[in-house]
Amino acid sequence: CWKRAYYADGAFSLGLTWSWLCFECGARVSHAGLMPKFDVPAILRSLPIVAMDEASGAGTVQSYRDYATGCRYGPQWEATNVRARFDEVRVPMLLVGGWYDYYAGETFANLAALCERGAPQVRDSHRVLIGPWTHGINANTTLGELDFGSEAIAENDCTTRWLECMLAGRPAEEFQQAPIRLFVMGANLWRDEHEWPLARTQWASYYLRSSGRLDLEAPEDEPPDEYDYDPDDPVPTLGGNHSIGPYNPGLYEMAKPGPYDQRPVEARDDVLVYTSEVLARDLEVTGPVSVTLFASSSAPDTDFVARLVDVYPDGRAINITEGVIRARFRDGVWGEPQLMQPGRDYEFTIDLQATSNLFKAGHCIRLQITSSCFPLWDRNLNTGNDPATDTEVRVAHQTVHHDRLRPSRVVLPIANA
């Protein structure tokens, strides 16, 4: 939970953590409907981040400040590591997730840990159900700008059915035969699976190429792509995989979760766009998604954001899943942060969580590369200073390589039958 909801590989989940801790859970506000009215965009841009509680009128909120200063994994986060206690689980668990929430990848990690370390007598009884939702099951078939059809609400009674099954002492197979039931977006249907990743997965590398191409053929000698990232003009959050809710209307308008047409974002000079050829046949992507990025920066620390997009024949570019890496944590969030040497090339792995989406014939696969997604994640100020207390802003010049020695790519789990 810490590694994705509050921090995503080092990047602070600013919008959610600020609003949740300072207001939704704040002692000064009894419930979300009583949140004060203020200039949300101005507050979110206020620096330093650690003082945003006071800047927004919530006073000093120690829990928020603890989170804002906790970018490294350490003792303060150990209590939230539920997987460390899975050996205590003695009852079957139903894990419900959404493809457009923070926790799609964590849902499957939890299932694997329960099956490995939970009580042997219930290891075969845990179930996963993951649908076209954000943080909670949708009441209707529409999320963001997509309608997923009537099947999208077919499992809306799952928690009730699960409890009825368990409390009556019936086996988990009566609720759901297979361990995993997932909704395949694009095809808009539910399907049962027995393992994760799927046994039939074929891993395909789509390489970044010159002129904005995304290709199965690896590059040879190609010039890099470049852009400037200015923290004073960050790329805005437009949909996405998160759980920022409508309890703060000002924030929600800036960062609605779910699938949205990304063309306004892609028109910016600080967003690199790589697109495949038009697909001749349906291509199902189901499983974990990751990006290997070879890049350099003029800054000692910066962020790189990657987003997988489904491009429709009418031009709509619908976001599927996304991820971010804070450069100082490129070797992991558990060790000592390592700043970069400006101008030096580094290899970054960006975790795009997991998804299940059918890219239909006539569509294209697209990958976006940029350096911000605000206010979902805090702006990296590019200085290398402490992100919680920093107030200095620098522009970073970013270079993304895609050549024979530095083959930047997205790795997709292809699950066609």
Tab-separated table of C-alpha atoms in Angstrom:
chain	number	residue	atom	x	y	z
A	1	CYS	CA	0.000	0.000	0.000
A	2	TRP	CA	2.789	2.438	0.943
A	3	LYS	CA	4.756	1.678	-2.212
A	4	ARG	CA	1.861	2.584	-4.520
A	5	ALA	CA	-0.842	4.600	-2.767
A	6	TYR	CA	1.319	7.046	-0.812
A	7	TYR	CA	4.519	6.729	-2.806
A	8	ALA	CA	4.939	5.301	-6.287
A	9	ASP	CA	8.586	4.249	-6.546
A	10	GLY	CA	9.659	7.378	-4.702
A	11	ALA	CA	7.133	9.890	-6.086
A	12	PHE	CA	4.792	11.235	-3.388
A	13	SER	CA	1.071	10.670	-4.062
A	14	LEU	CA	0.377	14.286	-3.331
A	15	GLY	CA	-3.301	14.798	-4.172
A	16	LEU	CA	-4.602	11.753	-2.342
A	17	THR	CA	-2.371	11.954	0.731
A	18	TRP	CA	-2.876	15.681	1.295
A	19	SER	CA	-6.652	15.610	0.925
A	20	TRP	CA	-7.151	12.363	2.804
A	21	LEU	CA	-4.996	13.075	5.835
A	22	CYS	CA	-5.582	16.822	6.157
A	23	PHE	CA	-9.326	16.798	5.589
A	24	GLU	CA	-11.098	13.485	5.104
A	25	CYS	CA	-9.397	12.139	8.238
A	26	GLY	CA	-8.575	15.499	9.816
A	27	ALA	CA	-9.879	16.250	13.295
A	28	ARG	CA	-10.863	19.769	12.195
A	29	VAL	CA	-13.345	18.432	9.644
A	30	SER	CA	-16.060	16.029	10.713
A	31	HIS	CA	-16.753	14.708	7.230
A	32	ALA	CA	-15.762	15.328	3.631
A	33	GLY	CA	-18.732	17.563	2.895
A	34	LEU	CA	-17.398	20.158	5.326
A	35	MET	CA	-14.067	20.680	3.620
A	36	PRO	CA	-13.215	24.366	3.357
A	37	LYS	CA	-13.339	26.121	0.014
A	38	PHE	CA	-10.026	27.432	-1.240
A	39	ASP	CA	-7.913	27.709	-4.369
A	40	VAL	CA	-6.968	24.055	-4.765
A	41	PRO	CA	-4.488	24.524	-7.649
A	42	ALA	CA	-2.657	27.229	-5.706
A	43	ILE	CA	-2.500	25.118	-2.544
A	44	LEU	CA	-1.172	22.100	-4.437
A	45	ARG	CA	1.617	24.231	-5.894
A	46	SER	CA	2.585	25.681	-2.516
A	47	LEU	CA	6.034	24.866	-1.204
A	48	PRO	CA	7.388	23.250	0.793
A	49	ILE	CA	5.190	20.179	0.484
A	50	VAL	CA	5.572	19.314	4.157
A	51	ALA	CA	3.776	22.566	5.113
A	52	MET	CA	0.818	22.096	2.780
A	53	ASP	CA	-1.356	21.189	5.764
A	54	GLU	CA	-0.982	24.669	7.224
A	55	ALA	CA	-1.162	26.335	3.808
A	56	SER	CA	-4.617	24.824	3.287
A	57	GLY	CA	-5.937	25.778	6.712
A	58	ALA	CA	-5.815	22.342	8.313
A	59	GLY	CA	-3.241	23.382	10.887
A	60	THR	CA	-0.353	21.085	11.699
A	61	VAL	CA	-1.379	17.533	10.779
A	62	GLN	CA	1.368	15.273	12.061
A	63	SER	CA	0.219	12.207	10.140
A	64	TYR	CA	0.427	14.157	6.881
A	65	ARG	CA	3.901	15.412	7.768
A	66	ASP	CA	5.035	11.895	8.643
A	67	TYR	CA	3.857	10.693	5.238
A	68	ALA	CA	5.322	13.667	3.357
A	69	THR	CA	8.768	13.063	4.849
A	70	GLY	CA	8.694	9.266	4.496
A	71	CYS	CA	9.886	8.753	0.929
A	72	ARG	CA	12.195	5.895	1.970
A	73	TYR	CA	10.973	2.580	3.262
A	74	GLY	CA	11.824	2.359	6.949
A	75	PRO	CA	10.486	1.639	10.430
A	76	GLN	CA	7.542	4.037	10.144
A	77	TRP	CA	6.156	2.019	7.237
A	78	GLU	CA	6.788	-1.469	8.572
A	79	ALA	CA	3.458	-1.512	10.413
A	80	THR	CA	1.629	-1.086	7.080
A	81	ASN	CA	3.296	-4.140	5.515
A	82	VAL	CA	0.333	-6.490	5.781
A	83	ARG	CA	2.099	-9.184	3.763
A	84	ALA	CA	4.595	-9.620	6.586
A	85	ARG	CA	1.718	-10.990	8.696
A	86	PHE	CA	0.038	-13.249	6.159
A	87	ASP	CA	1.170	-16.295	8.135
A	88	GLU	CA	-1.544	-15.278	10.623
A	89	VAL	CA	-4.338	-15.533	8.048
A	90	ARG	CA	-6.565	-18.474	8.917
A	91	VAL	CA	-9.660	-17.741	6.830
A	92	PRO	CA	-10.291	-17.503	3.079
A	93	MET	CA	-9.831	-13.995	1.676
A	94	LEU	CA	-11.639	-12.260	-1.185
A	95	LEU	CA	-9.381	-9.608	-2.747
A	96	VAL	CA	-11.375	-7.114	-4.824
A	97	GLY	CA	-9.512	-4.650	-7.019
A	98	GLY	CA	-9.939	-2.248	-9.912
A	99	TRP	CA	-7.814	-1.804	-13.009
A	100	TYR	CA	-8.037	1.972	-12.533
A	101	ASP	CA	-7.105	1.989	-8.850
A	102	TYR	CA	-3.666	2.226	-7.236
A	103	TYR	CA	-3.712	-1.413	-6.227
A	104	ALA	CA	-4.121	-3.617	-9.310
A	105	GLY	CA	-0.583	-4.957	-9.005
A	106	GLU	CA	-0.767	-5.172	-5.220
A	107	THR	CA	-3.913	-7.300	-5.447
A	108	PHE	CA	-2.041	-10.060	-7.243
A	109	ALA	CA	1.021	-9.670	-5.010
A	110	ASN	CA	-1.241	-10.178	-2.012
A	111	LEU	CA	-2.783	-13.301	-3.545
A	112	ALA	CA	0.661	-14.787	-4.195
A	113	ALA	CA	1.772	-14.030	-0.630
A	114	LEU	CA	-1.406	-15.485	0.878
A	115	CYS	CA	-0.982	-18.686	-1.110
A	116	GLU	CA	2.671	-18.911	-0.109
A	117	ARG	CA	2.549	-17.969	3.559
A	118	GLY	CA	-1.067	-18.196	4.680
A	119	ALA	CA	-2.484	-21.146	6.582
A	120	PRO	CA	-2.158	-24.288	4.411
A	121	GLN	CA	-5.781	-25.292	4.966
A	122	VAL	CA	-7.110	-22.166	3.210
A	123	ARG	CA	-4.460	-21.529	0.550
A	124	ASP	CA	-6.688	-22.918	-2.195
A	125	SER	CA	-9.684	-20.889	-1.018
A	126	HIS	CA	-8.463	-17.325	-1.563
A	127	ARG	CA	-10.087	-15.494	-4.472
A	128	VAL	CA	-9.339	-12.418	-6.569
A	129	LEU	CA	-11.916	-10.411	-8.463
A	130	ILE	CA	-10.734	-7.361	-10.396
A	131	GLY	CA	-12.908	-5.195	-12.606
A	132	PRO	CA	-13.103	-1.949	-14.629
A	133	TRP	CA	-13.268	0.140	-11.492
A	134	THR	CA	-11.322	2.656	-9.493
A	135	HIS	CA	-11.396	2.556	-5.664
A	136	GLY	CA	-14.595	0.587	-5.190
A	137	ILE	CA	-17.115	-1.164	-7.393
A	138	ASN	CA	-18.861	1.159	-9.842
A	139	ALA	CA	-22.611	1.502	-9.519
A	140	ASN	CA	-22.997	1.824	-13.297
A	141	THR	CA	-21.229	0.664	-16.431
A	142	THR	CA	-19.354	3.895	-17.144
A	143	LEU	CA	-15.990	5.000	-15.784
A	144	GLY	CA	-14.332	8.141	-17.062
A	145	GLU	CA	-15.079	8.380	-20.771
A	146	LEU	CA	-15.697	4.680	-21.425
A	147	ASP	CA	-18.807	2.545	-21.103
A	148	PHE	CA	-17.746	-1.029	-20.369
A	149	GLY	CA	-21.155	-2.546	-21.124
A	150	SER	CA	-23.669	-4.492	-19.087
A	151	GLU	CA	-21.155	-7.139	-17.991
A	152	ALA	CA	-19.260	-4.497	-16.015
A	153	ILE	CA	-21.869	-4.595	-13.235
A	154	ALA	CA	-22.413	-8.375	-13.268
A	155	GLU	CA	-20.193	-8.831	-10.193
A	156	ASN	CA	-21.479	-5.869	-8.182
A	157	ASP	CA	-22.926	-8.203	-5.570
A	158	CYS	CA	-19.676	-10.138	-5.137
A	159	THR	CA	-18.989	-9.181	-1.507
A	160	THR	CA	-22.493	-10.169	-0.425
A	161	ARG	CA	-22.254	-13.486	-2.247
A	162	TRP	CA	-18.807	-14.119	-0.766
A	163	LEU	CA	-20.021	-13.560	2.785
A	164	GLU	CA	-23.095	-15.704	2.222
A	165	CYS	CA	-20.859	-18.485	0.949
A	166	MET	CA	-18.276	-18.255	3.735
A	167	LEU	CA	-20.699	-17.754	6.626
A	168	ALA	CA	-22.695	-20.757	5.475
A	169	GLY	CA	-19.525	-22.863	5.559
A	170	ARG	CA	-19.604	-23.615	1.840
A	171	PRO	CA	-16.379	-24.030	-0.188
A	172	ALA	CA	-14.948	-21.081	-2.078
A	173	GLU	CA	-15.495	-22.981	-5.335
A	174	GLU	CA	-19.219	-22.363	-4.979
A	175	PHE	CA	-18.557	-18.630	-5.065
A	176	GLN	CA	-15.971	-18.768	-7.850
A	177	GLN	CA	-14.452	-21.899	-9.302
A	178	ALA	CA	-11.081	-20.434	-10.303
A	179	PRO	CA	-8.810	-18.410	-7.995
A	180	ILE	CA	-8.967	-15.342	-10.287
A	181	ARG	CA	-11.825	-13.640	-12.080
A	182	LEU	CA	-10.834	-10.630	-14.155
A	183	PHE	CA	-12.606	-8.237	-16.469
A	184	VAL	CA	-11.012	-7.951	-19.897
A	185	MET	CA	-11.461	-4.340	-20.949
A	186	GLY	CA	-12.061	-3.802	-24.643
A	187	ALA	CA	-13.663	-7.230	-24.914
A	188	ASN	CA	-15.813	-6.154	-21.929
A	189	LEU	CA	-16.289	-9.589	-20.436
A	190	TRP	CA	-15.351	-11.532	-17.308
A	191	ARG	CA	-13.007	-14.493	-17.464
A	192	ASP	CA	-11.700	-16.960	-14.906
A	193	GLU	CA	-7.984	-17.705	-14.648
A	194	HIS	CA	-5.970	-20.125	-12.513
A	195	GLU	CA	-2.611	-18.356	-12.166
A	196	TRP	CA	-0.877	-14.980	-12.389
A	197	PRO	CA	0.804	-14.122	-14.668
A	198	LEU	CA	-1.198	-16.310	-17.015
A	199	ALA	CA	0.577	-19.500	-18.038
A	200	ARG	CA	-0.032	-18.769	-21.725
A	201	THR	CA	1.597	-15.317	-21.550
A	202	GLN	CA	4.012	-14.424	-24.321
A	203	TRP	CA	6.157	-11.440	-23.371
A	204	ALA	CA	6.555	-8.946	-26.199
A	205	SER	CA	8.982	-6.017	-26.242
A	206	TYR	CA	7.793	-2.975	-28.138
A	207	TYR	CA	10.759	-0.685	-28.737
A	208	LEU	CA	10.808	3.097	-28.814
A	209	ARG	CA	11.962	4.208	-32.243
A	210	SER	CA	12.655	7.416	-34.125
A	211	SER	CA	9.789	9.566	-35.419
A	212	GLY	CA	7.533	8.421	-32.600
A	213	ARG	CA	7.286	4.791	-33.611
A	214	LEU	CA	6.662	1.837	-31.285
A	215	ASP	CA	7.960	-1.300	-32.955
A	216	LEU	CA	8.625	-4.977	-32.335
A	217	GLU	CA	11.913	-4.560	-34.203
A	218	ALA	CA	14.783	-3.415	-31.982
A	219	PRO	CA	16.554	-0.190	-32.972
A	220	GLU	CA	20.035	0.153	-34.428
A	221	ASP	CA	21.675	3.583	-34.495
A	222	GLU	CA	19.042	6.246	-33.848
A	223	PRO	CA	19.255	9.741	-32.353
A	224	PRO	CA	17.653	10.264	-28.926
A	225	ASP	CA	14.529	12.283	-28.179
A	226	GLU	CA	14.693	15.300	-25.890
A	227	TYR	CA	12.388	17.595	-23.953
A	228	ASP	CA	12.468	20.093	-21.101
A	229	TYR	CA	10.591	19.422	-17.888
A	230	ASP	CA	9.583	22.570	-16.004
A	231	PRO	CA	8.106	21.938	-12.525
A	232	ASP	CA	6.315	25.299	-12.802
A	233	ASP	CA	4.405	23.909	-15.799
A	234	PRO	CA	3.846	20.221	-14.993
A	235	VAL	CA	1.902	17.781	-17.148
A	236	PRO	CA	-1.606	17.685	-15.662
A	237	THR	CA	-3.206	14.496	-14.402
A	238	LEU	CA	-5.849	13.409	-16.914
A	239	GLY	CA	-7.579	10.323	-15.595
A	240	GLY	CA	-5.401	7.460	-14.471
A	241	ASN	CA	-5.034	4.572	-12.068
A	242	HIS	CA	-5.688	6.019	-8.625
A	243	SER	CA	-8.308	6.570	-5.928
A	244	ILE	CA	-8.650	10.336	-5.626
A	245	GLY	CA	-12.349	10.741	-4.911
A	246	PRO	CA	-15.025	13.434	-5.306
A	247	TYR	CA	-15.006	14.485	-1.635
A	248	ASN	CA	-12.865	17.463	-2.688
A	249	PRO	CA	-14.510	18.790	-5.865
A	250	GLY	CA	-11.609	21.138	-6.674
A	251	LEU	CA	-9.061	18.332	-6.482
A	252	TYR	CA	-11.339	15.832	-8.224
A	253	GLU	CA	-11.723	18.121	-11.227
A	254	MET	CA	-7.924	18.175	-11.500
A	255	ALA	CA	-7.428	14.426	-11.089
A	256	LYS	CA	-10.433	12.284	-11.931
A	257	PRO	CA	-9.544	8.573	-12.020
A	258	GLY	CA	-10.299	6.315	-14.938
A	259	PRO	CA	-9.965	6.277	-18.746
A	260	TYR	CA	-9.858	9.635	-20.551
A	261	ASP	CA	-8.785	10.813	-23.991
A	262	GLN	CA	-5.119	11.764	-23.617
A	263	ARG	CA	-4.779	13.935	-26.717
A	264	PRO	CA	-4.683	17.211	-24.720
A	265	VAL	CA	-1.689	15.855	-22.778
A	266	GLU	CA	0.000	14.430	-25.863
A	267	ALA	CA	-0.082	17.837	-27.573
A	268	ARG	CA	2.463	19.187	-25.075
A	269	ASP	CA	6.131	19.604	-25.977
A	270	ASP	CA	7.207	17.790	-22.790
A	271	VAL	CA	5.375	14.544	-23.600
A	272	LEU	CA	7.028	12.025	-25.930
A	273	VAL	CA	4.597	9.804	-27.829
A	274	TYR	CA	5.442	6.463	-29.469
A	275	THR	CA	2.766	4.655	-31.490
A	276	SER	CA	2.625	1.206	-33.086
A	277	GLU	CA	1.318	0.433	-36.527
A	278	VAL	CA	-2.394	-0.217	-36.821
A	279	LEU	CA	-3.100	-3.688	-35.439
A	280	ALA	CA	-4.179	-6.221	-38.030
A	281	ARG	CA	-5.718	-8.473	-35.376
A	282	ASP	CA	-6.948	-8.283	-31.812
A	283	LEU	CA	-4.158	-8.261	-29.240
A	284	GLU	CA	-4.930	-8.982	-25.601
A	285	VAL	CA	-2.592	-7.525	-22.972
A	286	THR	CA	-3.234	-9.193	-19.611
A	287	GLY	CA	-0.647	-9.169	-16.847
A	288	PRO	CA	2.134	-6.999	-15.397
A	289	VAL	CA	3.437	-4.195	-17.621
A	290	SER	CA	6.849	-2.549	-17.327
A	291	VAL	CA	9.020	-0.062	-19.184
A	292	THR	CA	12.802	-0.172	-19.486
A	293	LEU	CA	13.961	3.366	-20.137
A	294	PHE	CA	17.487	4.529	-20.970
A	295	ALA	CA	17.651	8.219	-20.208
A	296	SER	CA	19.742	11.073	-18.878
A	297	SER	CA	18.949	14.423	-17.330
A	298	SER	CA	20.642	17.744	-16.722
A	299	ALA	CA	19.378	17.470	-13.134
A	300	PRO	CA	20.712	15.414	-10.212
A	301	ASP	CA	17.211	14.081	-9.604
A	302	THR	CA	14.048	14.029	-11.697
A	303	ASP	CA	11.058	11.825	-12.520
A	304	PHE	CA	10.139	9.719	-15.527
A	305	VAL	CA	6.502	8.809	-16.139
A	306	ALA	CA	5.296	6.136	-18.581
A	307	ARG	CA	1.721	5.535	-19.685
A	308	LEU	CA	0.245	2.751	-21.851
A	309	VAL	CA	-2.477	4.020	-24.188
A	310	ASP	CA	-5.065	2.405	-26.477
A	311	VAL	CA	-5.494	4.482	-29.652
A	312	TYR	CA	-8.915	4.121	-31.291
A	313	PRO	CA	-9.576	4.400	-35.042
A	314	ASP	CA	-11.314	7.751	-34.439
A	315	GLY	CA	-8.124	9.122	-32.829
A	316	ARG	CA	-9.083	8.852	-29.161
A	317	ALA	CA	-6.090	7.947	-27.008
A	318	ILE	CA	-7.405	6.166	-23.910
A	319	ASN	CA	-5.040	5.611	-20.988
A	320	ILE	CA	-4.785	2.017	-19.760
A	321	THR	CA	-2.129	1.939	-17.033
A	322	GLU	CA	0.787	4.079	-15.868
A	323	GLY	CA	3.804	4.329	-13.595
A	324	VAL	CA	6.555	6.633	-12.403
A	325	ILE	CA	10.128	6.364	-11.142
A	326	ARG	CA	11.917	8.973	-9.064
A	327	ALA	CA	15.471	8.843	-10.339
A	328	ARG	CA	17.137	8.794	-6.917
A	329	PHE	CA	15.238	5.554	-6.202
A	330	ARG	CA	16.159	3.817	-9.460
A	331	ASP	CA	17.888	1.046	-7.471
A	332	GLY	CA	14.921	0.612	-5.132
A	333	VAL	CA	13.098	2.440	-2.344
A	334	TRP	CA	14.596	0.316	0.441
A	335	GLY	CA	18.196	1.468	0.164
A	336	GLU	CA	20.007	4.768	0.287
A	337	PRO	CA	18.779	7.211	-2.408
A	338	GLN	CA	21.369	7.847	-5.109
A	339	LEU	CA	21.395	11.139	-6.995
A	340	MET	CA	22.329	11.140	-10.666
A	341	GLN	CA	25.364	12.580	-12.341
A	342	PRO	CA	23.893	15.166	-14.728
A	343	GLY	CA	24.311	14.134	-18.346
A	344	ARG	CA	25.092	10.513	-17.543
A	345	ASP	CA	22.899	7.750	-19.006
A	346	TYR	CA	20.966	5.502	-16.629
A	347	GLU	CA	18.676	2.538	-17.005
A	348	PHE	CA	15.303	2.937	-15.297
A	349	THR	CA	12.601	0.342	-14.723
A	350	ILE	CA	9.117	1.838	-14.538
A	351	ASP	CA	6.408	-0.373	-13.028
A	352	LEU	CA	3.091	0.152	-14.816
A	353	GLN	CA	1.277	-2.223	-12.455
A	354	ALA	CA	-1.001	-4.650	-14.281
A	355	THR	CA	-3.966	-4.572	-16.600
A	356	SER	CA	-6.211	-6.581	-18.871
A	357	ASN	CA	-7.149	-4.857	-22.111
A	358	LEU	CA	-8.011	-6.066	-25.587
A	359	PHE	CA	-6.373	-3.815	-28.175
A	360	LYS	CA	-8.742	-4.422	-31.052
A	361	ALA	CA	-7.852	-4.765	-34.713
A	362	GLY	CA	-7.733	-1.274	-36.191
A	363	HIS	CA	-6.397	0.211	-32.931
A	364	CYS	CA	-2.795	1.141	-32.094
A	365	ILE	CA	-0.644	0.652	-29.001
A	366	ARG	CA	0.911	3.840	-27.674
A	367	LEU	CA	3.428	4.710	-24.987
A	368	GLN	CA	3.829	8.157	-23.463
A	369	ILE	CA	7.056	9.238	-21.752
A	370	THR	CA	7.176	12.433	-19.697
A	371	SER	CA	8.350	13.672	-16.287
A	372	SER	CA	5.259	14.701	-14.348
A	373	CYS	CA	1.629	13.877	-13.646
A	374	PHE	CA	0.353	16.589	-11.343
A	375	PRO	CA	-1.301	16.580	-8.831
A	376	LEU	CA	-1.469	12.777	-8.765
A	377	TRP	CA	2.242	12.802	-7.927
A	378	ASP	CA	4.248	15.669	-6.506
A	379	ARG	CA	6.450	17.697	-8.818
A	380	ASN	CA	10.075	16.706	-8.737
A	381	LEU	CA	11.803	20.076	-8.437
A	382	ASN	CA	14.953	18.686	-10.127
A	383	THR	CA	17.349	19.937	-7.425
A	384	GLY	CA	18.237	16.736	-5.597
A	385	ASN	CA	17.239	18.371	-2.307
A	386	ASP	CA	14.859	16.862	0.253
A	387	PRO	CA	11.497	16.685	-1.615
A	388	ALA	CA	9.506	17.432	1.537
A	389	THR	CA	11.265	20.693	2.406
A	390	ASP	CA	12.588	21.902	-0.951
A	391	THR	CA	11.406	25.253	-2.333
A	392	GLU	CA	13.869	25.705	-5.207
A	393	VAL	CA	12.643	24.956	-8.733
A	394	ARG	CA	14.851	24.046	-11.705
A	395	VAL	CA	14.104	23.120	-15.302
A	396	ALA	CA	15.528	19.734	-16.356
A	397	HIS	CA	16.573	18.827	-19.873
A	398	GLN	CA	15.682	15.183	-20.457
A	399	THR	CA	17.175	12.829	-23.050
A	400	VAL	CA	15.527	9.495	-23.907
A	401	HIS	CA	17.671	6.982	-25.812
A	402	HIS	CA	16.510	4.263	-28.176
A	403	ASP	CA	19.389	2.679	-30.000
A	404	ARG	CA	21.178	-0.670	-30.210
A	405	LEU	CA	23.058	-0.205	-26.917
A	406	ARG	CA	20.193	1.550	-25.127
A	407	PRO	CA	16.983	-0.112	-26.366
A	408	SER	CA	14.199	1.615	-24.416
A	409	ARG	CA	11.049	-0.492	-24.544
A	410	VAL	CA	7.727	-1.447	-23.007
A	411	VAL	CA	7.270	-5.134	-22.184
A	412	LEU	CA	3.714	-6.335	-22.696
A	413	PRO	CA	2.155	-9.626	-21.538
A	414	ILE	CA	0.352	-10.928	-24.603
A	415	ALA	CA	-2.401	-13.348	-23.631
A	416	ASN	CA	-4.106	-14.260	-26.904
A	417	ALA	CA	-5.603	-17.729	-26.733
